[in-house]
Amino acid sequence: MRHIIYIIYVGIVMTLLAASSCSPAKPQNPNELAVRAAKVYYDYLIAGNFEAYVDGFYRPDSIPGSYREQLIVNAKQYMGQLKDDHSGLAAVQAISAKTDTARHVGRAFLMLCFADSTNEEVVVPMVLHDGNWYLK
């Protein structure tokens, strides 16, 4: 008899544990998502993946390939200028973001850490489109 009670007790505990692990997922914080997205795009820039950085900008309409190439050249020139001015961009830190989900816009705050040990906090305008945050 004690063996059956033990089995029932273990069964109830297992059921409660399974039910608690199936709770609905916590909704993601839009501020956190926006600042993470901005950091990812700037990490692309640091890594020299200029195409991915340029593709991180929100463009509601398609653009000609020649214009996209000009944007990629601009990103390369920007990194070249940072290399001349600060010995390059070493890292980017996500600070915070302020978003307005009703208007689908936000501002991400990033800390640019340069190779010459200087830092600069920048504000990056962001746009929410189809569930993804893009640079504005």
N, CA and C atoms as an extended XYZ file, in Angstrom:
408
Properties=species:S:1:pos:R:3:atomname:S:1:resname:S:1:resid:I:1 pbc="F F F"
N         0.815       -1.192        0.000 N   MET     1
C         0.000        0.000        0.000 CA  MET     1
C         0.873        1.277        0.000 C   MET     1
N         1.965        1.249        0.780 N   ARG     2
C         2.832        2.424        0.830 CA  ARG     2
C         3.505        2.632       -0.520 C   ARG     2
N         3.743        1.566       -1.213 N   HIS     3
C         4.379        1.632       -2.522 CA  HIS     3
C         3.468        2.349       -3.523 C   HIS     3
N         2.192        2.117       -3.482 N   ILE     4
C         1.223        2.757       -4.386 CA  ILE     4
C         1.111        4.245       -4.057 C   ILE     4
N         1.101        4.586       -2.772 N   ILE     5
C         1.019        5.998       -2.362 CA  ILE     5
C         2.270        6.746       -2.832 C   ILE     5
N         3.432        6.108       -2.711 N   TYR     6
C         4.683        6.708       -3.183 CA  TYR     6
C         4.631        6.954       -4.689 C   TYR     6
N         4.141        6.007       -5.456 N   ILE     7
C         4.034        6.151       -6.912 CA  ILE     7
C         3.074        7.287       -7.260 C   ILE     7
N         1.951        7.388       -6.558 N   ILE     8
C         0.997        8.475       -6.807 CA  ILE     8
C         1.636        9.817       -6.474 C   ILE     8
N         2.351        9.892       -5.352 N   TYR     9
C         3.016       11.125       -4.946 CA  TYR     9
C         4.035       11.561       -6.008 C   TYR     9
N         4.870       10.642       -6.470 N   VAL    10
C         5.858       10.950       -7.499 CA  VAL    10
C         5.164       11.389       -8.786 C   VAL    10
N         4.068       10.740       -9.136 N   GLY    11
C         3.305       11.114      -10.330 CA  GLY    11
C         2.765       12.534      -10.241 C   GLY    11
N         2.253       12.911       -9.075 N   ILE    12
C         1.725       14.271       -8.888 CA  ILE    12
C         2.852       15.298       -8.991 C   ILE    12
N         3.996       15.019       -8.370 N   VAL    13
C         5.135       15.939       -8.419 CA  VAL    13
C         5.611       16.099       -9.862 C   VAL    13
N         5.729       15.013      -10.591 N   MET    14
C         6.164       15.080      -11.987 CA  MET    14
C         5.172       15.878      -12.831 C   MET    14
N         3.876       15.699      -12.599 N   THR    15
C         2.853       16.444      -13.340 CA  THR    15
C         2.964       17.940      -13.051 C   THR    15
N         3.164       18.298      -11.787 N   LEU    16
C         3.304       19.714      -11.431 CA  LEU    16
C         4.556       20.321      -12.057 C   LEU    16
N         5.652       19.591      -12.057 N   LEU    17
C         6.878       20.094      -12.683 CA  LEU    17
C         6.694       20.273      -14.185 C   LEU    17
N         6.046       19.332      -14.820 N   ALA    18
C         5.814       19.440      -16.263 CA  ALA    18
C         4.901       20.618      -16.568 C   ALA    18
N         3.877       20.821      -15.766 N   ALA    19
C         2.943       21.932      -16.008 CA  ALA    19
C         3.630       23.278      -15.805 C   ALA    19
N         4.506       23.378      -14.812 N   SER    20
C         5.176       24.661      -14.569 CA  SER    20
C         6.190       24.981      -15.661 C   SER    20
N         6.758       23.969      -16.283 N   SER    21
C         7.723       24.233      -17.346 CA  SER    21
C         7.042       24.610      -18.659 C   SER    21
N         5.750       24.428      -18.766 N   CYS    22
C         5.004       24.751      -19.988 CA  CYS    22
C         4.335       26.106      -19.914 C   CYS    22
N         4.750       26.943      -18.958 N   SER    23
C         4.143       28.268      -18.854 CA  SER    23
C         4.469       29.072      -20.103 C   SER    23
N         3.590       30.027      -20.476 N   PRO    24
C         3.837       30.793      -21.700 CA  PRO    24
C         5.140       31.573      -21.613 C   PRO    24
N         5.783       31.722      -22.752 N   ALA    25
C         7.057       32.447      -22.809 CA  ALA    25
C         6.843       33.911      -22.463 C   ALA    25
N         7.795       34.464      -21.746 N   LYS    26
C         7.740       35.872      -21.379 CA  LYS    26
C         7.926       36.708      -22.638 C   LYS    26
N         7.067       37.702      -22.875 N   PRO    27
C         7.233       38.529      -24.071 CA  PRO    27
C         8.572       39.270      -24.030 C   PRO    27
N         9.182       39.403      -25.199 N   GLN    28
C        10.478       40.059      -25.290 CA  GLN    28
C        10.310       41.569      -25.135 C   GLN    28
N        11.241       42.174      -24.471 N   ASN    29
C        11.244       43.612      -24.241 CA  ASN    29
C        11.678       44.314      -25.535 C   ASN    29
N        10.825       45.185      -26.115 N   PRO    30
C        11.195       45.852      -27.370 CA  PRO    30
C        12.439       46.722      -27.243 C   PRO    30
N        12.669       47.305      -26.086 N   ASN    31
C        13.885       48.105      -25.901 CA  ASN    31
C        15.125       47.223      -26.038 C   ASN    31
N        15.070       46.051      -25.423 N   GLU    32
C        16.205       45.130      -25.493 CA  GLU    32
C        16.421       44.627      -26.921 C   GLU    32
N        15.343       44.326      -27.616 N   LEU    33
C        15.463       43.850      -28.995 CA  LEU    33
C        16.050       44.923      -29.906 C   LEU    33
N        15.635       46.170      -29.726 N   ALA    34
C        16.126       47.265      -30.569 CA  ALA    34
C        17.619       47.506      -30.349 C   ALA    34
N        18.061       47.536      -29.098 N   VAL    35
C        19.479       47.807      -28.837 CA  VAL    35
C        20.349       46.624      -29.272 C   VAL    35
N        19.833       45.401      -29.134 N   ARG    36
C        20.581       44.236      -29.616 CA  ARG    36
C        20.751       44.279      -31.132 C   ARG    36
N        19.681       44.646      -31.830 N   ALA    37
C        19.750       44.725      -33.294 CA  ALA    37
C        20.766       45.776      -33.719 C   ALA    37
N        20.735       46.940      -33.086 N   ALA    38
C        21.689       47.999      -33.429 CA  ALA    38
C        23.121       47.524      -33.198 C   ALA    38
N        23.353       46.826      -32.092 N   LYS    39
C        24.694       46.316      -31.805 CA  LYS    39
C        25.121       45.306      -32.866 C   LYS    39
N        24.228       44.442      -33.282 N   VAL    40
C        24.564       43.450      -34.317 CA  VAL    40
C        24.992       44.149      -35.600 C   VAL    40
N        24.250       45.183      -36.010 N   TYR    41
C        24.605       45.890      -37.240 CA  TYR    41
C        25.972       46.557      -37.118 C   TYR    41
N        26.266       47.153      -35.970 N   TYR    42
C        27.576       47.772      -35.782 CA  TYR    42
C        28.681       46.727      -35.660 C   TYR    42
N        28.366       45.555      -35.128 N   ASP    43
C        29.342       44.466      -35.106 CA  ASP    43
C        29.686       44.024      -36.529 C   ASP    43
N        28.690       44.037      -37.416 N   TYR    44
C        28.974       43.758      -38.830 CA  TYR    44
C        29.981       44.762      -39.378 C   TYR    44
N        29.788       46.016      -39.024 N   LEU    45
C        30.681       47.079      -39.487 CA  LEU    45
C        32.109       46.825      -39.000 C   LEU    45
N        32.258       46.484      -37.729 N   ILE    46
C        33.581       46.212      -37.165 CA  ILE    46
C        34.236       45.023      -37.863 C   ILE    46
N        33.433       44.007      -38.153 N   ALA    47
C        33.961       42.784      -38.768 CA  ALA    47
C        34.285       42.966      -40.250 C   ALA    47
N        33.936       44.124      -40.806 N   GLY    48
C        34.185       44.357      -42.223 CA  GLY    48
C        33.123       43.767      -43.126 C   GLY    48
N        32.007       43.365      -42.561 N   ASN    49
C        30.892       42.829      -43.342 CA  ASN    49
C        29.987       44.009      -43.706 C   ASN    49
N        30.467       44.827      -44.624 N   PHE    50
C        29.785       46.073      -44.966 CA  PHE    50
C        28.442       45.822      -45.652 C   PHE    50
N        28.342       44.720      -46.384 N   GLU    51
C        27.086       44.392      -47.058 CA  GLU    51
C        25.980       44.143      -46.035 C   GLU    51
N        26.295       43.371      -44.991 N   ALA    52
C        25.294       43.088      -43.948 CA  ALA    52
C        24.932       44.367      -43.191 C   ALA    52
N        25.917       45.222      -42.948 N   TYR    53
C        25.646       46.497      -42.280 CA  TYR    53
C        24.684       47.334      -43.116 C   TYR    53
N        24.956       47.474      -44.397 N   VAL    54
C        24.099       48.268      -45.285 CA  VAL    54
C        22.698       47.649      -45.374 C   VAL    54
N        22.625       46.327      -45.395 N   ASP    55
C        21.323       45.660      -45.456 CA  ASP    55
C        20.536       45.803      -44.161 C   ASP    55
N        21.179       46.282      -43.103 N   GLY    56
C        20.502       46.522      -41.840 CA  GLY    56
C        19.707       47.815      -41.811 C   GLY    56
N        19.825       48.633      -42.864 N   PHE    57
C        19.064       49.883      -42.924 CA  PHE    57
C        17.672       49.619      -43.480 C   PHE    57
N        16.695       50.259      -42.888 N   TYR    58
C        15.319       50.116      -43.352 CA  TYR    58
C        15.137       50.916      -44.637 C   TYR    58
N        14.720       50.209      -45.667 N   ARG    59
C        14.401       50.839      -46.948 CA  ARG    59
C        13.059       50.275      -47.392 C   ARG    59
N        12.007       51.076      -47.320 N   PRO    60
C        10.682       50.541      -47.671 CA  PRO    60
C        10.567       50.144      -49.137 C   PRO    60
N        11.375       50.717      -49.990 N   ASP    61
C        11.361       50.380      -51.410 CA  ASP    61
C        12.705       49.784      -51.790 C   ASP    61
N        12.723       49.022      -52.860 N   SER    62
C        13.996       48.477      -53.322 CA  SER    62
C        14.843       49.612      -53.903 C   SER    62
N        16.132       49.391      -53.888 N   ILE    63
C        17.054       50.404      -54.419 CA  ILE    63
C        17.875       49.770      -55.533 C   ILE    63
N        18.367       50.572      -56.449 N   PRO    64
C        19.230       50.027      -57.506 CA  PRO    64
C        20.522       49.472      -56.909 C   PRO    64
N        21.060       48.451      -57.545 N   GLY    65
C        22.307       47.841      -57.093 CA  GLY    65
C        23.456       48.829      -57.017 C   GLY    65
N        23.474       49.798      -57.943 N   SER    66
C        24.559       50.787      -57.939 CA  SER    66
C        24.495       51.666      -56.687 C   SER    66
N        23.280       51.984      -56.229 N   TYR    67
C        23.134       52.789      -55.013 CA  TYR    67
C        23.567       51.978      -53.789 C   TYR    67
N        23.208       50.692      -53.762 N   ARG    68
C        23.630       49.824      -52.665 CA  ARG    68
C        25.154       49.764      -52.612 C   ARG    68
N        25.793       49.655      -53.758 N   GLU    69
C        27.256       49.629      -53.813 CA  GLU    69
C        27.854       50.936      -53.284 C   GLU    69
N        27.200       52.064      -53.582 N   GLN    70
C        27.671       53.348      -53.058 CA  GLN    70
C        27.565       53.376      -51.537 C   GLN    70
N        26.490       52.806      -50.993 N   LEU    71
C        26.332       52.759      -49.532 CA  LEU    71
C        27.415       51.887      -48.896 C   LEU    71
N        27.773       50.805      -49.555 N   ILE    72
C        28.840       49.932      -49.058 CA  ILE    72
C        30.175       50.670      -49.076 C   ILE    72
N        30.446       51.411      -50.150 N   VAL    73
C        31.669       52.215      -50.234 CA  VAL    73
C        31.674       53.267      -49.129 C   VAL    73
N        30.531       53.883      -48.858 N   ASN    74
C        30.443       54.881      -47.785 CA  ASN    74
C        30.770       54.257      -46.428 C   ASN    74
N        30.284       53.051      -46.185 N   ALA    75
C        30.567       52.364      -44.923 CA  ALA    75
C        32.060       52.077      -44.803 C   ALA    75
N        32.678       51.667      -45.887 N   LYS    76
C        34.128       51.412      -45.884 CA  LYS    76
C        34.895       52.702      -45.618 C   LYS    76
N        34.458       53.793      -46.242 N   GLN    77
C        35.122       55.080      -46.030 CA  GLN    77
C        34.952       55.547      -44.584 C   GLN    77
N        33.774       55.304      -44.005 N   TYR    78
C        33.516       55.666      -42.607 CA  TYR    78
C        34.497       54.927      -41.694 C   TYR    78
N        34.678       53.629      -41.940 N   MET    79
C        35.609       52.856      -41.123 CA  MET    79
C        37.045       53.324      -41.353 C   MET    79
N        37.366       53.709      -42.577 N   GLY    80
C        38.690       54.250      -42.859 CA  GLY    80
C        38.926       55.551      -42.108 C   GLY    80
N        37.912       56.392      -42.059 N   GLN    81
C        38.027       57.658      -41.321 CA  GLN    81
C        38.207       57.393      -39.829 C   GLN    81
N        37.473       56.407      -39.290 N   LEU    82
C        37.637       56.066      -37.872 CA  LEU    82
C        39.035       55.509      -37.602 C   LEU    82
N        39.593       54.810      -38.566 N   LYS    83
C        40.957       54.286      -38.417 CA  LYS    83
C        41.956       55.442      -38.355 C   LYS    83
N        41.751       56.453      -39.212 N   ASP    84
C        42.632       57.621      -39.207 CA  ASP    84
C        42.478       58.429      -37.918 C   ASP    84
N        41.238       58.616      -37.476 N   ASP    85
C        40.964       59.472      -36.315 CA  ASP    85
C        41.217       58.791      -34.972 C   ASP    85
N        40.905       57.490      -34.877 N   HIS    86
C        40.939       56.797      -33.580 CA  HIS    86
C        41.638       55.443      -33.627 C   HIS    86
N        42.410       55.178      -34.662 N   SER    87
C        43.058       53.874      -34.848 CA  SER    87
C        42.042       52.748      -35.047 C   SER    87
N        40.830       53.099      -35.385 N   GLY    88
C        39.797       52.107      -35.688 CA  GLY    88
C        38.769       51.946      -34.586 C   GLY    88
N        37.708       51.271      -34.944 N   LEU    89
C        36.624       50.966      -34.017 CA  LEU    89
C        36.882       49.568      -33.467 C   LEU    89
N        37.111       49.459      -32.150 N   ALA    90
C        37.490       48.183      -31.544 CA  ALA    90
C        36.282       47.370      -31.096 C   ALA    90
N        35.273       48.036      -30.547 N   ALA    91
C        34.118       47.310      -30.004 CA  ALA    91
C        32.920       48.248      -29.913 C   ALA    91
N        31.768       47.636      -29.779 N   VAL    92
C        30.520       48.371      -29.572 CA  VAL    92
C        29.811       47.750      -28.383 C   VAL    92
N        29.358       48.593      -27.480 N   GLN    93
C        28.601       48.113      -26.323 CA  GLN    93
C        27.172       48.615      -26.417 C   GLN    93
N        26.221       47.739      -26.149 N   ALA    94
C        24.811       48.114      -26.102 CA  ALA    94
C        24.543       48.754      -24.742 C   ALA    94
N        24.009       49.975      -24.759 N   ILE    95
C        23.720       50.676      -23.508 CA  ILE    95
C        22.244       50.518      -23.148 C   ILE    95
N        21.364       51.039      -23.991 N   SER    96
C        19.931       50.964      -23.733 CA  SER    96
C        19.188       51.390      -24.993 C   SER    96
N        17.876       51.387      -24.898 N   ALA    97
C        17.052       51.866      -26.014 CA  ALA    97
C        15.748       52.409      -25.454 C   ALA    97
N        15.166       53.299      -26.203 N   LYS    98
C        13.825       53.836      -25.920 CA  LYS    98
C        13.007       53.591      -27.168 C   LYS    98
N        11.929       52.849      -27.040 N   THR    99
C        11.128       52.528      -28.216 CA  THR    99
C         9.696       52.995      -28.041 C   THR    99
N         9.064       53.267      -29.154 N   ASP   100
C         7.646       53.598      -29.220 CA  ASP   100
C         7.025       52.561      -30.151 C   ASP   100
N         6.510       51.501      -29.565 N   THR   101
C         6.002       50.400      -30.384 CA  THR   101
C         4.720       50.774      -31.120 C   THR   101
N         4.009       51.771      -30.655 N   ALA   102
C         2.813       52.219      -31.374 CA  ALA   102
C         3.190       52.882      -32.700 C   ALA   102
N         4.305       53.602      -32.692 N   ARG   103
C         4.769       54.278      -33.916 CA  ARG   103
C         5.836       53.467      -34.645 C   ARG   103
N         6.258       52.343      -34.067 N   HIS   104
C         7.251       51.440      -34.670 CA  HIS   104
C         8.617       52.105      -34.869 C   HIS   104
N         9.011       52.927      -33.917 N   VAL   105
C        10.309       53.597      -33.980 CA  VAL   105
C        11.004       53.490      -32.628 C   VAL   105
N        12.283       53.772      -32.634 N   GLY   106
C        13.021       53.772      -31.383 CA  GLY   106
C        14.375       54.421      -31.567 C   GLY   106
N        15.079       54.538      -30.453 N   ARG   107
C        16.441       55.065      -30.448 CA  ARG   107
C        17.277       54.106      -29.612 C   ARG   107
N        18.335       53.599      -30.200 N   ALA   108
C        19.259       52.726      -29.475 CA  ALA   108
C        20.476       53.548      -29.073 C   ALA   108
N        20.938       53.333      -27.873 N   PHE   109
C        22.114       54.038      -27.358 CA  PHE   109
C        23.268       53.041      -27.305 C   PHE   109
N        24.312       53.333      -28.067 N   LEU   110
C        25.486       52.472      -28.147 CA  LEU   110
C        26.724       53.230      -27.704 C   LEU   110
N        27.675       52.494      -27.139 N   MET   111
C        28.975       53.066      -26.805 CA  MET   111
C        29.977       52.527      -27.815 C   MET   111
N        30.540       53.440      -28.605 N   LEU   112
C        31.580       53.064      -29.556 CA  LEU   112
C        32.910       53.142      -28.821 C   LEU   112
N        33.633       52.029      -28.810 N   CYS   113
C        34.925       51.949      -28.123 CA  CYS   113
C        36.016       51.896      -29.190 C   CYS   113
N        36.820       52.927      -29.252 N   PHE   114
C        37.839       53.037      -30.287 CA  PHE   114
C        39.153       52.419      -29.831 C   PHE   114
N        39.981       52.080      -30.782 N   ALA   115
C        41.265       51.433      -30.499 CA  ALA   115
C        42.222       52.346      -29.741 C   ALA   115
N        42.015       53.668      -29.819 N   ASP   116
C        42.890       54.594      -29.094 CA  ASP   116
C        42.414       54.851      -27.664 C   ASP   116
N        41.526       53.995      -27.150 N   SER   117
C        41.011       54.039      -25.774 CA  SER   117
C        39.974       55.121      -25.541 C   SER   117
N        39.506       55.799      -26.566 N   THR   118
C        38.436       56.763      -26.378 CA  THR   118
C        37.101       56.069      -26.645 C   THR   118
N        36.059       56.645      -26.074 N   ASN   119
C        34.702       56.129      -26.236 CA  ASN   119
C        33.782       57.253      -26.656 C   ASN   119
N        32.722       56.876      -27.343 N   GLU   120
C        31.728       57.861      -27.746 CA  GLU   120
C        30.355       57.193      -27.713 C   GLU   120
N        29.424       57.815      -26.977 N   GLU   121
C        28.051       57.294      -26.957 CA  GLU   121
C        27.297       57.899      -28.133 C   GLU   121
N        26.640       57.043      -28.898 N   VAL   122
C        25.881       57.500      -30.053 CA  VAL   122
C        24.432       57.061      -29.906 C   VAL   122
N        23.561       57.827      -30.535 N   VAL   123
C        22.137       57.500      -30.584 CA  VAL   123
C        21.839       57.034      -32.003 C   VAL   123
N        21.280       55.843      -32.119 N   VAL   124
C        21.013       55.246      -33.422 CA  VAL   124
C        19.498       55.149      -33.606 C   VAL   124
N        18.923       55.901      -34.554 N   PRO   125
C        17.480       55.785      -34.810 CA  PRO   125
C        17.161       54.401      -35.390 C   PRO   125
N        16.068       53.820      -34.915 N   MET   126
C        15.682       52.478      -35.334 CA  MET   126
C        14.224       52.483      -35.811 C   MET   126
N        13.888       51.506      -36.661 N   VAL   127
C        12.529       51.345      -37.186 CA  VAL   127
C        12.144       49.872      -37.035 C   VAL   127
N        10.950       49.629      -36.534 N   LEU   128
C        10.426       48.268      -36.418 CA  LEU   128
C         9.573       47.973      -37.641 C   LEU   128
N         9.952       46.919      -38.387 N   HIS   129
C         9.202       46.547      -39.597 CA  HIS   129
C         9.111       45.023      -39.656 C   HIS   129
N         7.898       44.528      -39.738 N   ASP   130
C         7.645       43.078      -39.804 CA  ASP   130
C         8.340       42.314      -38.685 C   ASP   130
N         8.332       42.891      -37.496 N   GLY   131
C         8.898       42.222      -36.329 CA  GLY   131
C        10.399       42.334      -36.185 C   GLY   131
N        11.072       43.044      -37.074 N   ASN   132
C        12.528       43.211      -37.017 CA  ASN   132
C        12.892       44.671      -36.864 C   ASN   132
N        13.932       44.927      -36.092 N   TRP   133
C        14.429       46.293      -35.933 CA  TRP   133
C        15.515       46.557      -36.965 C   TRP   133
N        15.413       47.710      -37.620 N   TYR   134
C        16.372       48.128      -38.642 CA  TYR   134
C        16.909       49.510      -38.299 C   TYR   134
N        18.092       49.803      -38.814 N   LEU   135
C        18.654       51.153      -38.692 CA  LEU   135
C        17.833       52.091      -39.573 C   LEU   135
N        17.661       53.303      -39.098 N   LYS   136
C        16.894       54.284      -39.873 CA  LYS   136
C        17.838       55.189      -40.618 C   LYS   136
